[in-house]
XYZ file of C-alpha atoms in Angstrom:
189
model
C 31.665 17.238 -28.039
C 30.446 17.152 -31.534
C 27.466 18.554 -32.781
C 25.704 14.597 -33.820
C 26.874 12.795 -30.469
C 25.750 15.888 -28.264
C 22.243 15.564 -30.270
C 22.150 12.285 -29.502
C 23.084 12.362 -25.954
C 20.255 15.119 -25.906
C 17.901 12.896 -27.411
C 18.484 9.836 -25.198
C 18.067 11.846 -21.848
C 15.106 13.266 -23.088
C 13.712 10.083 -24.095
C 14.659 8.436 -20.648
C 13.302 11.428 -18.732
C 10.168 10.906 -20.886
C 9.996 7.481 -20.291
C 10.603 8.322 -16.423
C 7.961 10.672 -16.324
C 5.176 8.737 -18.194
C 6.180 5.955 -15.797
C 6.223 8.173 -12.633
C 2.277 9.542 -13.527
C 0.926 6.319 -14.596
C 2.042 4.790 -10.952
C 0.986 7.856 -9.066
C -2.677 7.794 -10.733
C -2.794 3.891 -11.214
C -6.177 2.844 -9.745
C -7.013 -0.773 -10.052
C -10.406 -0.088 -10.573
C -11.146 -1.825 -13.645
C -9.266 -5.045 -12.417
C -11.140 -7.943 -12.434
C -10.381 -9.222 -9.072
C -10.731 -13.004 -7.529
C -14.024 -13.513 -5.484
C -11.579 -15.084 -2.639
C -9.151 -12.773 -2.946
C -9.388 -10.755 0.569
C -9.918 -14.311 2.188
C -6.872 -14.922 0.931
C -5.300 -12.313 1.692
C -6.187 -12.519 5.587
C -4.803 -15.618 5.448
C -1.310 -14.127 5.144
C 0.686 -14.612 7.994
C 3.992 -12.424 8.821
C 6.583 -11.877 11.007
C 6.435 -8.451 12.494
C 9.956 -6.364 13.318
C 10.392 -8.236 16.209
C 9.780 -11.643 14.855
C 6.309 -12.503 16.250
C 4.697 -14.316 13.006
C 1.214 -11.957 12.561
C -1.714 -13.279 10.854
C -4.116 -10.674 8.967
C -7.257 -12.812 9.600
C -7.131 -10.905 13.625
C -8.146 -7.507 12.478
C -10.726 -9.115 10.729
C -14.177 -7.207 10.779
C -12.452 -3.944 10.738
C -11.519 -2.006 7.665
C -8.388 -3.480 7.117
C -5.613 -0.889 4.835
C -2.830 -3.493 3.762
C -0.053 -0.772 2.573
C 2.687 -3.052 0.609
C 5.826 -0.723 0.963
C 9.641 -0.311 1.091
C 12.409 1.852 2.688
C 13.772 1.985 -0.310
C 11.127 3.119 -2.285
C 10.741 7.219 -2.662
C 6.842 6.907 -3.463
C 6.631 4.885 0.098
C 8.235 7.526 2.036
C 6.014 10.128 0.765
C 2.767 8.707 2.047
C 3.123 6.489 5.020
C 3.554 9.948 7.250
C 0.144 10.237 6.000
C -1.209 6.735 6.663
C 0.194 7.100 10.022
C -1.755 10.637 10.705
C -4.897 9.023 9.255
C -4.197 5.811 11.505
C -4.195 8.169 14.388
C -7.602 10.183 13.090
C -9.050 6.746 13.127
C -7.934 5.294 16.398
C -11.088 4.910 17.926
C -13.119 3.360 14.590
C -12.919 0.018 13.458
C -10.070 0.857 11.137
C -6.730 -0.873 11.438
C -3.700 -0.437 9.313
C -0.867 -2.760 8.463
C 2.459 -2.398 6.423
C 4.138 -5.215 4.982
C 6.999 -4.072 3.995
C 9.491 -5.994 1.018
C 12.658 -4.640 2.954
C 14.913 -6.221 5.856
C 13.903 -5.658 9.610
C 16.977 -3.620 9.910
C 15.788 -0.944 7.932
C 12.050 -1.629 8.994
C 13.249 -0.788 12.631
C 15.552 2.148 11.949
C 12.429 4.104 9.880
C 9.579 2.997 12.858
C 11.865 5.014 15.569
C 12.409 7.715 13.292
C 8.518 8.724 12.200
C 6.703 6.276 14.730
C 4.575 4.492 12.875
C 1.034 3.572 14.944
C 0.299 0.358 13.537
C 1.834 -3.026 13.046
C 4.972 -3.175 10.154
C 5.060 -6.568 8.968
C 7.946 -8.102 7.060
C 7.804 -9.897 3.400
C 10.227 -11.384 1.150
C 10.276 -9.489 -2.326
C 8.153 -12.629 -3.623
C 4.806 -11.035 -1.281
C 4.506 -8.701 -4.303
C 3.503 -11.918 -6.650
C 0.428 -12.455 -4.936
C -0.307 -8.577 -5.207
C -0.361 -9.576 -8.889
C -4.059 -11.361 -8.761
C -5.010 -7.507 -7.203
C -3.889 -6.086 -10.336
C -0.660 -5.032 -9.448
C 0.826 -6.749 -12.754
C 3.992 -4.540 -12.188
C 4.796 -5.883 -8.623
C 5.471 -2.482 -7.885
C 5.249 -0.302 -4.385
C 3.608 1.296 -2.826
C 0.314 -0.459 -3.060
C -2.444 -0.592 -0.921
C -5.213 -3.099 -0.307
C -8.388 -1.973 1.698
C -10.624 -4.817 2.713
C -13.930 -3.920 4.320
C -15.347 -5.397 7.481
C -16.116 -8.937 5.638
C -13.273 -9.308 4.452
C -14.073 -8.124 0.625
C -11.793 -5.860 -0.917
C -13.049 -2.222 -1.073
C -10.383 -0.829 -2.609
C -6.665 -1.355 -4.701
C -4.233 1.909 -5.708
C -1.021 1.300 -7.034
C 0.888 3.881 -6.585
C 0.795 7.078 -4.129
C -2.863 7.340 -2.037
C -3.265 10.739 -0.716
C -4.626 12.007 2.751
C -7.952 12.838 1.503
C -8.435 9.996 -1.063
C -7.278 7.307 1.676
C -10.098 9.344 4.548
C -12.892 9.204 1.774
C -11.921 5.113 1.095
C -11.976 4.610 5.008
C -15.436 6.643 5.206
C -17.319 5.102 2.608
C -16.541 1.734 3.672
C -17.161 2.574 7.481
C -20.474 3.688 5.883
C -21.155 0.734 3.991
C -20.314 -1.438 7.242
C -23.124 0.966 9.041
C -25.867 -0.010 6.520
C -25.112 -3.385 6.141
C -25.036 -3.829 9.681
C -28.263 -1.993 10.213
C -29.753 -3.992 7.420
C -29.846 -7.444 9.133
């Protein structure tokens, strides 16, 4: 190869890797914080309704008055596969609190099935057409991207948005503080 095109083969890898990496830290510290979100947003999001694996349409308004973690996810999607084996442990921690978590995944229920046998996942996996992620826009998740997670608190209010990878520890503290907040509020009236 000559010296210019094997600069400039260097260059562009380094560039894409660049671009790859600024892209790969931005979605694994993305926190929606800031986002101005919709007052009815979590009411609108329990109105979803969803066919689980086996094709039983599932509505998100049941697990209402529990802290609800909606985890939007993929088979296909590396990010995904890192953290639901957590989700799933922290489902389990929580089994006996008000705490319920649901996966929709954007994915077909052949895949959906095949991954719940291998890592038996404790809580319902819904299934959503790739167009789910638009409404995940209003949340803040302008990208459309995966894995995010929604976590509504006992009313129905959103608590919580992450685009990107939530850790263990991050994802107990969200689930504890709200828990909390449900605690005072309900010892308030």
């Amino acid at each position: 190869m000559k010296r210019p095109t094997r600069l400039l083969a260097i260059l562009a890898v380094a560039g894409v890797a660049g671009v790859a990496g600024y892209l790969t830290r931005e979605l694994s510290r993305s926190d929606t914080a800031g986002v101005e979100v919709p007052a009815d947003a979590g009411r609108a999001l329990l109105a979803t309704r969803l066919p689980d694996a086996d094709g039983t349409l599932q509505a998100l308004e049941q697990w209402r008055g529990k802290v609800l973690i909606i985890n939007y996810w993929a088979t296909w999607c590396p990010p995904c596969m890192k953290e639901i084996p957590d989700f799933a442990s922290v489902a389990r921690d929580f089994a006996d609190k008000p705490v319920q978590f649901v996966g929709i995944s954007i994915d077909r229920v052949e895949n959906v099935k095949a991954f719940d046998e291998r890592i038996d996942v404790p809580y319902p996996l819904l299934i959503a057409p790739p167009q789910a992620l638009e409404a995940t826009a209003r949340l803040g998740n302008t990208a459309q991207a995966l894995p995010f997670t929604v976590i509504l608190d006992a009313r129905g209010e959103i608590g919580h948005l992450k685009l990107g990878v939530l850790n263990k520890s991050e994802l107990e503290g969200k689930i504890r503080a709200l828990l909390t907040k449900n605690t005072r509020s309900d010892s308030a009236q």
